[in-house]
Amino acid sequence: SITVASQPEASGLISLSGIRYRGAKLEISCGEAIGGGGGGNVGAMVGGGQLPPHLKSGIQTALLSLYNAQAQVLMCDNLAGRLQAAPETGALRVDWSNFKFVNTVLHVMHESLSGVQSVSLDSNGIASLQAFKGLPTLIPSIRNLSLANNSIETSDELRWLQDLQLRELRLVGNPVVRFEGKDKTKFHQAMKNIFPTLINLDGEEPKSLKIAFNIPVPTSLPPSGPSFFEQTTLQEPLTAFLYQYFQAYDGNRQGLLNAYADNCYFSLTIPGKKKDEGPGSSRFVGGGPGHHRERDASGSLPPPEAKVYLEHNRNLIDSYGDSTKKLQIKRLAVVATLDKLPATQHDVMSFTVDAFVLPPVAGCPQQLCKVMMKGRLKEKGFDSPTWKDRLFHRTMVVCSPAPPNSGWNLVIINDQLDIRNAGSAPPTPAAAPAAAGMPAAAPGMPGMGMGTPAQQLSEQDKIQLAQQLMTLVPGPTIELAGQCLQESGWNLQAAVASMTAFIQRG
């Protein structure tokens, strides 16, 4: 090590870092802070000295102007040009080989931009990353880093940043890509060794050496799992909401008005079918002459039964560019559209429901949840006395809490419904009498955590079912709810009907 007596001498030595002497590149760093810069926080103890306060203030002003807080992106590409273009920072000297300059930039990011996730340092003439060794400690939140079009010559330079948990790294335009990148697999593996979390290198998945074994792999898909709730606290309110929703949907759809937000959206689709096709016909694949034909196994509805849906169908095959016009906006239009659809009886016990909490949205204080469900229903046309078997897929975005006095615990802000023919699938077996407006349930069918055989239920499962029953039918004690469920074969829907009738009899 070398000890110098003054700050100018130290700065002069540091400025020599990176030059070549007798074929080797000199790496010169400062082991202690120059000119003070103390302080008790972690940032002050990392990376050595910083520029004077008035220069640091100018850098802070510049970086804040280049930071997109909503996207958590800092654009420092060609920083010298950006600073010179602004009157308030035009006097700042950008020198990425100067440890104090780089350290000042990193401390400003630590103090003012601590949540930044994406940083671009493109086109800055950076040859060495040693001055950036404090970056992983000061700004560990960085996940995406671009160093494109700089002067980095070896992959070893990246080791100064190896503690970053990077997802994406851009190095295109650096000598290291031209030299080491000739063997792309080896180069990508070197980057993965430095950044094990890396999933994108210069726009592609890092290549790696793969060892394959000639072992047969089963081609059949595993059976579908039961309903999934990302958080267990979602199951009770969503179960209550869906029971209430489909009871109204199968009964009086005007009662769904308060289930939708004022500025909600609704979209309806049915499987596409060419207009010149009839029942049982073949269809073109590829859409042009000479393309092969195949049987239609898409679940398309027969034309007479599909007619009622065509006015609202937003399937891209059939809508011919006017799908936006068929998007229903605002709750009055949504409920009016639902009211025009055929009468239905949903088999709630056939439902499979997946529910996920959505991340917060700026300016929206409500909690959002995405609910995806599929199941069976029976449908009766306006001019037909026959009930037809249908399959449906439905995706809702709901938010909590619902408006006061709406009569609902949740409110829908986005609703997408897909209806298709059930084909030759076996009909749902009948079960105990259901609540008014609700279809008969099939005991033991998976769906929403309801209707499981008693021998498969733990004591905790039985308690949760009793609590759900108490939520759906307020009034009974947990002992009475448990007795009602036991007498109903632990079929929640049948228990709801039984308990409702019991309460009405007084």
XYZ file of C-alpha atoms in Angstrom:
506
model
C 0.000 0.000 0.000
C 1.050 3.642 -0.518
C 0.335 6.477 1.895
C 0.085 9.983 0.449
C 0.117 13.236 2.344
C -2.565 15.189 0.584
C -5.864 14.858 -1.224
C -4.513 16.149 -4.584
C -1.793 13.495 -4.571
C -4.358 10.753 -3.835
C -6.671 12.016 -6.575
C -3.754 12.059 -9.018
C -2.908 8.444 -8.255
C -6.514 7.284 -8.489
C -6.855 8.931 -11.903
C -4.156 6.542 -13.180
C -6.354 3.500 -12.428
C -7.077 1.530 -15.577
C -4.019 2.556 -17.614
C -1.693 -0.110 -18.989
C 1.886 -0.356 -17.796
C 4.249 -2.956 -19.326
C 1.279 -4.865 -20.716
C -0.682 -4.991 -17.459
C -3.608 -2.835 -16.380
C -3.112 -0.858 -13.195
C -5.875 -1.060 -10.592
C -5.552 1.746 -8.018
C -8.091 2.241 -5.240
C -8.407 4.371 -2.137
C -8.514 2.385 1.096
C -9.736 5.205 3.348
C -12.062 8.155 3.006
C -10.472 11.264 1.523
C -11.589 14.516 2.982
C -13.779 13.143 5.762
C -17.279 12.092 4.800
C -17.845 10.319 8.149
C -21.229 9.549 9.628
C -22.741 6.673 11.485
C -24.933 5.122 8.782
C -24.065 2.122 6.666
C -23.817 4.176 3.461
C -21.158 6.483 4.893
C -18.912 3.521 5.704
C -19.015 2.012 2.190
C -16.750 2.836 -0.738
C -14.456 5.536 0.660
C -14.660 9.289 0.104
C -17.224 11.416 -1.654
C -17.275 14.706 -3.525
C -17.915 17.974 -1.631
C -21.529 18.617 -0.552
C -22.282 21.206 -3.262
C -21.228 18.754 -6.004
C -23.124 15.913 -4.329
C -26.228 18.117 -4.274
C -25.868 18.705 -8.016
C -25.560 14.968 -8.671
C -28.634 14.348 -6.515
C -30.632 16.890 -8.534
C -29.483 15.294 -11.768
C -30.285 11.708 -10.740
C -33.718 12.608 -9.407
C -34.528 14.164 -12.789
C -33.510 10.904 -14.491
C -35.492 8.622 -12.168
C -38.920 7.238 -12.983
C -40.321 6.483 -9.540
C -43.375 4.627 -10.828
C -41.318 2.221 -12.948
C -38.377 2.315 -10.484
C -35.984 2.938 -13.399
C -32.874 5.169 -13.372
C -31.572 6.170 -16.830
C -27.890 7.175 -16.495
C -26.895 6.312 -20.053
C -24.496 8.918 -21.515
C -24.673 10.776 -18.217
C -22.121 13.415 -19.260
C -24.282 14.441 -22.201
C -27.431 14.480 -20.088
C -25.851 16.658 -17.393
C -24.297 19.107 -19.837
C -27.668 19.599 -21.485
C -29.158 20.858 -18.189
C -28.083 24.357 -16.988
C -28.107 23.416 -13.299
C -25.734 20.454 -13.789
C -23.707 21.567 -16.803
C -20.623 22.303 -14.667
C -20.438 18.797 -13.186
C -17.557 16.662 -14.441
C -18.516 13.058 -15.080
C -15.614 10.651 -14.547
C -16.568 7.022 -14.031
C -12.931 6.120 -13.324
C -12.896 8.521 -10.368
C -13.667 6.573 -7.206
C -14.999 9.613 -5.371
C -17.363 10.518 -8.225
C -18.702 6.958 -8.502
C -18.978 6.633 -4.735
C -20.922 9.900 -4.562
C -23.335 8.651 -7.232
C -23.854 5.380 -5.338
C -24.484 7.190 -2.038
C -27.007 9.524 -3.694
C -28.821 6.455 -5.030
C -28.664 4.859 -1.570
C -30.077 7.941 0.130
C -32.644 9.119 -2.428
C -33.420 6.196 -4.776
C -33.250 3.205 -2.455
C -36.112 1.379 -4.215
C -34.625 1.521 -7.720
C -34.814 -1.839 -9.520
C -33.542 -1.027 -13.021
C -30.435 1.021 -13.809
C -28.989 1.921 -17.219
C -25.308 2.924 -17.382
C -25.045 2.584 -21.168
C -22.544 4.584 -23.247
C -20.494 5.997 -20.388
C -17.032 4.741 -21.396
C -16.819 2.561 -18.278
C -13.775 0.269 -18.442
C -13.467 -0.879 -14.827
C -16.177 -1.725 -12.325
C -13.915 -1.651 -9.273
C -15.242 1.766 -8.293
C -18.733 0.219 -8.244
C -17.844 -2.402 -5.633
C -20.127 -0.690 -3.103
C -23.155 -0.994 -5.405
C -24.464 -4.353 -4.029
C -24.267 -3.045 -0.458
C -25.707 0.417 -1.066
C -28.431 -0.462 -3.601
C -29.235 -4.187 -3.216
C -32.685 -3.677 -4.779
C -31.266 -3.556 -8.329
C -32.542 -6.458 -10.411
C -31.961 -5.194 -13.964
C -28.640 -3.607 -14.987
C -27.574 -2.352 -18.407
C -23.880 -1.701 -19.105
C -24.205 -1.746 -22.892
C -21.784 0.115 -25.169
C -19.038 0.629 -22.593
C -15.381 -0.498 -22.558
C -15.477 -3.547 -20.260
C -12.904 -6.058 -21.521
C -13.173 -9.094 -19.240
C -15.926 -10.940 -17.413
C -13.827 -10.729 -14.242
C -14.820 -7.052 -13.984
C -18.382 -8.178 -13.229
C -17.193 -9.895 -10.052
C -17.136 -6.499 -8.342
C -20.973 -6.664 -8.598
C -21.451 -10.383 -7.926
C -23.525 -9.852 -4.775
C -26.346 -8.260 -6.800
C -29.384 -10.517 -7.291
C -29.681 -9.665 -10.981
C -32.463 -10.958 -13.205
C -31.356 -9.142 -16.370
C -27.941 -7.927 -17.548
C -26.998 -6.135 -20.789
C -23.362 -6.136 -21.932
C -23.796 -5.806 -25.703
C -21.346 -3.365 -27.255
C -18.511 -4.127 -24.802
C -15.181 -5.729 -25.826
C -15.884 -8.599 -23.426
C -18.793 -9.704 -25.625
C -16.647 -9.626 -28.759
C -13.772 -11.551 -27.164
C -15.233 -13.949 -24.618
C -18.623 -14.060 -26.308
C -17.217 -16.003 -29.262
C -17.952 -19.102 -27.201
C -21.437 -18.057 -26.200
C -22.172 -21.060 -24.000
C -18.950 -20.630 -22.040
C -19.477 -16.869 -21.720
C -23.084 -17.274 -20.581
C -22.014 -19.897 -18.059
C -19.385 -17.491 -16.697
C -22.077 -14.850 -16.211
C -24.375 -17.371 -14.508
C -21.548 -18.311 -12.158
C -21.211 -14.655 -11.163
C -24.959 -13.967 -11.051
C -26.788 -17.244 -10.279
C -30.195 -15.513 -10.406
C -29.661 -14.235 -13.969
C -32.462 -15.178 -16.383
C -31.824 -12.724 -19.238
C -28.449 -11.842 -20.744
C -28.472 -9.437 -23.676
C -32.082 -10.279 -24.441
C -31.906 -14.067 -24.235
C -31.896 -16.795 -21.646
C -28.325 -17.624 -20.643
C -27.133 -20.777 -22.346
C -25.757 -23.533 -20.166
C -24.192 -26.928 -20.565
C -26.947 -29.529 -20.408
C -26.552 -33.211 -19.688
C -29.408 -35.296 -21.084
C -30.379 -38.826 -20.115
C -32.396 -41.055 -22.411
C -35.085 -41.763 -19.840
C -38.728 -41.983 -20.974
C -40.833 -39.161 -19.612
C -44.593 -39.613 -19.092
C -46.531 -37.584 -21.639
C -49.903 -37.560 -19.890
C -50.812 -34.533 -17.833
C -51.369 -34.983 -14.105
C -54.972 -34.802 -12.885
C -56.393 -31.386 -12.070
C -55.976 -30.314 -8.484
C -58.685 -28.878 -6.251
C -59.489 -25.216 -5.891
C -56.590 -22.992 -4.912
C -56.700 -19.904 -2.716
C -53.395 -18.051 -2.538
C -54.314 -16.943 0.969
C -56.568 -19.025 3.189
C -58.349 -15.847 4.283
C -59.739 -15.535 0.748
C -61.809 -18.720 0.858
C -64.564 -17.654 3.247
C -65.472 -14.261 1.711
C -65.152 -15.546 -1.860
C -67.285 -18.612 -1.145
C -70.010 -16.445 0.339
C -69.786 -13.991 -2.571
C -69.939 -16.674 -5.276
C -72.927 -18.410 -3.657
C -74.765 -15.077 -3.494
C -73.729 -14.138 -7.033
C -74.811 -17.343 -8.756
C -78.014 -17.555 -6.731
C -78.933 -14.139 -8.167
C -77.616 -15.044 -11.626
C -79.809 -18.148 -11.784
C -82.759 -16.352 -10.242
C -83.201 -12.615 -10.826
C -80.237 -11.041 -12.591
C -81.448 -7.548 -11.829
C -80.297 -8.329 -8.310
C -76.699 -8.349 -9.597
C -76.667 -4.579 -10.099
C -74.937 -3.847 -6.809
C -72.474 -6.716 -7.334
C -70.745 -4.642 -10.025
C -68.761 -1.434 -9.611
C -70.025 1.694 -11.356
C -67.213 1.668 -13.947
C -66.946 -2.073 -14.477
C -66.241 -4.072 -17.644
C -67.851 -7.247 -18.978
C -66.763 -9.385 -21.909
C -68.510 -12.490 -23.318
C -67.052 -15.057 -25.712
C -68.152 -18.320 -27.275
C -65.857 -20.589 -29.330
C -65.362 -19.355 -32.874
C -66.905 -21.087 -35.857
C -66.725 -20.128 -39.499
C -69.997 -18.740 -40.799
C -70.232 -21.342 -43.547
C -69.978 -24.232 -41.113
C -72.892 -26.287 -39.957
C -73.279 -28.750 -37.099
C -70.791 -31.592 -37.348
C -68.898 -29.982 -40.211
C -65.149 -29.874 -40.605
C -63.288 -26.599 -40.349
C -60.236 -25.099 -41.996
C -57.021 -24.864 -39.955
C -54.821 -22.034 -41.170
C -57.566 -20.077 -42.853
C -56.651 -20.483 -46.518
C -57.248 -22.724 -49.495
C -55.318 -25.954 -49.400
C -55.019 -26.075 -45.637
C -56.028 -29.320 -44.013
C -59.365 -29.811 -42.297
C -60.053 -31.239 -38.862
C -63.100 -32.007 -36.806
C -64.333 -29.194 -34.589
C -63.605 -30.177 -30.995
C -63.609 -26.632 -29.669
C -66.947 -26.822 -27.861
C -68.718 -24.597 -30.380
C -72.419 -24.167 -29.834
C -74.808 -25.328 -32.568
C -75.812 -22.291 -34.670
C -79.421 -22.076 -33.391
C -78.198 -22.100 -29.784
C -75.299 -19.718 -30.474
C -77.551 -17.104 -32.063
C -78.475 -15.469 -28.758
C -74.790 -14.889 -27.962
C -73.634 -13.464 -31.301
C -74.777 -9.926 -30.495
C -72.320 -9.804 -27.579
C -69.624 -12.299 -28.648
C -66.108 -10.779 -28.585
C -64.322 -13.836 -29.983
C -61.680 -12.466 -32.374
C -62.557 -15.053 -35.043
C -66.141 -13.876 -35.320
C -66.111 -10.231 -34.269
C -64.284 -8.942 -37.389
C -62.729 -5.853 -35.782
C -65.773 -4.634 -33.849
C -64.928 -6.405 -30.588
C -64.436 -3.087 -28.789
C -68.048 -2.190 -29.482
C -69.137 -5.399 -27.766
C -67.262 -4.634 -24.564
C -69.874 -3.739 -21.949
C -68.874 -0.794 -19.760
C -70.653 0.388 -16.601
C -72.856 -1.782 -14.462
C -76.212 -0.885 -16.052
C -74.966 -2.062 -19.458
C -73.417 -5.166 -17.920
C -76.541 -6.275 -16.065
C -78.723 -5.443 -19.084
C -76.502 -7.726 -21.187
C -76.615 -10.522 -18.614
C -80.391 -10.229 -18.490
C -80.581 -10.977 -22.243
C -78.763 -14.299 -21.891
C -80.614 -17.629 -21.510
C -81.829 -18.893 -18.135
C -79.234 -20.977 -16.297
C -78.726 -23.363 -13.426
C -75.119 -23.467 -12.239
C -73.775 -26.564 -10.503
C -71.782 -24.758 -7.829
C -70.335 -28.018 -6.560
C -68.653 -28.620 -9.930
C -66.726 -25.374 -9.660
C -62.969 -25.213 -9.491
C -61.876 -21.825 -8.225
C -58.405 -20.288 -8.190
C -58.000 -16.978 -6.363
C -54.978 -14.709 -6.182
C -54.326 -11.384 -4.475
C -53.306 -8.715 -6.991
C -50.596 -6.145 -6.205
C -51.756 -2.685 -5.070
C -52.662 -0.177 -7.769
C -51.586 3.432 -7.404
C -54.540 5.582 -6.345
C -56.731 2.590 -5.474
C -57.069 1.930 -1.727
C -59.134 -1.248 -2.186
C -57.650 -4.747 -2.116
C -57.931 -6.443 -5.535
C -58.307 -10.161 -6.113
C -58.352 -12.207 -9.323
C -60.817 -15.114 -9.313
C -60.700 -17.735 -12.065
C -63.371 -20.408 -12.077
C -64.664 -23.158 -14.312
C -67.587 -25.507 -13.978
C -70.830 -26.822 -15.409
C -74.230 -25.298 -15.878
C -77.538 -26.071 -17.522
C -79.031 -23.568 -19.921
C -82.536 -23.207 -21.344
C -83.139 -21.193 -24.499
C -85.930 -18.651 -24.736
C -87.805 -20.746 -27.272
C -86.888 -24.200 -25.933
C -88.135 -26.108 -22.898
C -85.003 -28.297 -22.902
C -82.084 -27.703 -20.568
C -78.713 -28.007 -22.324
C -75.393 -28.932 -20.663
C -72.758 -26.222 -20.899
C -69.213 -25.628 -19.658
C -68.058 -22.187 -18.622
C -64.850 -20.402 -17.765
C -65.117 -17.129 -15.889
C -62.481 -14.663 -14.705
C -63.385 -11.854 -12.349
C -61.390 -9.094 -10.735
C -63.115 -8.207 -7.477
C -62.244 -5.636 -4.868
C -62.891 -5.242 -1.178
C -64.594 -3.612 0.550
C -67.805 -3.181 -1.431
C -69.687 0.133 -1.199
C -71.673 0.531 2.027
C -75.254 -0.770 2.042
C -74.764 -2.577 -1.273
C -75.729 -5.945 0.215
C -72.505 -7.518 -1.090
C -69.193 -8.189 0.623
C -67.216 -7.750 -2.631
C -67.717 -5.841 -5.863
C -66.751 -6.843 -9.433
C -64.699 -4.434 -11.544
C -63.902 -6.787 -14.438
C -65.796 -9.880 -15.608
C -64.966 -12.165 -18.529
C -67.262 -15.096 -19.362
C -66.699 -17.909 -21.867
C -69.559 -20.327 -22.639
C -69.101 -23.533 -24.601
C -70.926 -26.746 -25.366
C -70.407 -29.572 -22.870
C -70.381 -32.098 -25.728
C -70.617 -35.701 -24.619
C -69.435 -35.092 -21.040
C -71.545 -36.993 -18.532
C -74.255 -35.014 -16.798
C -73.814 -34.000 -13.199
C -75.564 -36.445 -10.826
C -78.387 -35.137 -8.736
C -78.058 -34.465 -5.008
C -79.933 -33.125 -2.037
C -82.426 -30.302 -2.657
C -80.662 -26.963 -3.068
C -81.463 -23.484 -1.890
C -83.944 -21.513 -3.942
C -82.504 -20.549 -7.295
C -79.446 -22.766 -6.875
C -78.883 -26.009 -8.837
C -78.692 -29.410 -7.235
C -75.252 -30.333 -5.963
C -73.278 -33.501 -6.416
C -71.881 -34.685 -3.078
C -68.173 -35.318 -3.153
C -67.489 -33.304 -6.304
C -64.486 -31.016 -5.972
C -65.107 -27.318 -5.972
C -64.530 -24.314 -3.726
C -63.635 -26.572 -0.826
C -67.230 -27.802 -0.514
C -68.903 -31.172 -0.794
C -66.119 -33.519 0.363
C -66.873 -37.022 1.680
C -66.823 -37.114 5.499
C -64.075 -39.740 5.679
C -61.747 -37.312 3.855
C -62.420 -34.405 6.219
C -60.222 -33.553 9.172
C -61.689 -31.992 12.309
C -60.299 -28.631 11.199
C -62.022 -29.036 7.806
C -65.336 -29.713 9.566
C -64.927 -26.619 11.731
C -64.211 -24.508 8.637
C -67.302 -25.888 6.880
C -69.405 -25.042 9.947
C -68.004 -21.520 9.958
C -68.815 -21.149 6.243
C -72.365 -22.312 6.906
C -72.692 -19.733 9.697
C -71.480 -17.052 7.254
C -73.938 -18.053 4.524
C -76.884 -18.517 6.904
C -76.434 -16.210 9.917
C -78.026 -17.337 13.151
C -77.057 -20.885 14.136
C -74.423 -21.747 16.707
C -71.364 -23.665 15.565
C -72.745 -26.805 17.262
C -76.025 -26.525 15.353
C -74.147 -25.814 12.105
C -72.004 -28.903 12.629
C -75.056 -31.075 13.309
C -76.776 -29.742 10.169
C -73.688 -30.475 8.049
C -73.406 -33.985 9.481
C -77.043 -34.717 8.651
C -76.457 -33.329 5.128
C -73.488 -35.593 4.499
C -71.074 -32.645 4.865
C -72.514 -31.150 1.694
C -72.392 -27.401 2.310
C -74.952 -26.511 -0.315
C -77.471 -29.031 1.012
C -76.778 -27.791 4.541
C -77.502 -24.195 3.457
C -80.899 -25.287 2.119
C -81.663 -27.346 5.223
C -80.629 -24.600 7.661
C -82.531 -21.934 5.725
C -85.710 -24.043 5.839
C -85.155 -24.743 9.559
C -84.833 -21.028 10.394
C -87.897 -20.141 8.309
C -89.969 -22.701 10.221
C -88.897 -20.945 13.439
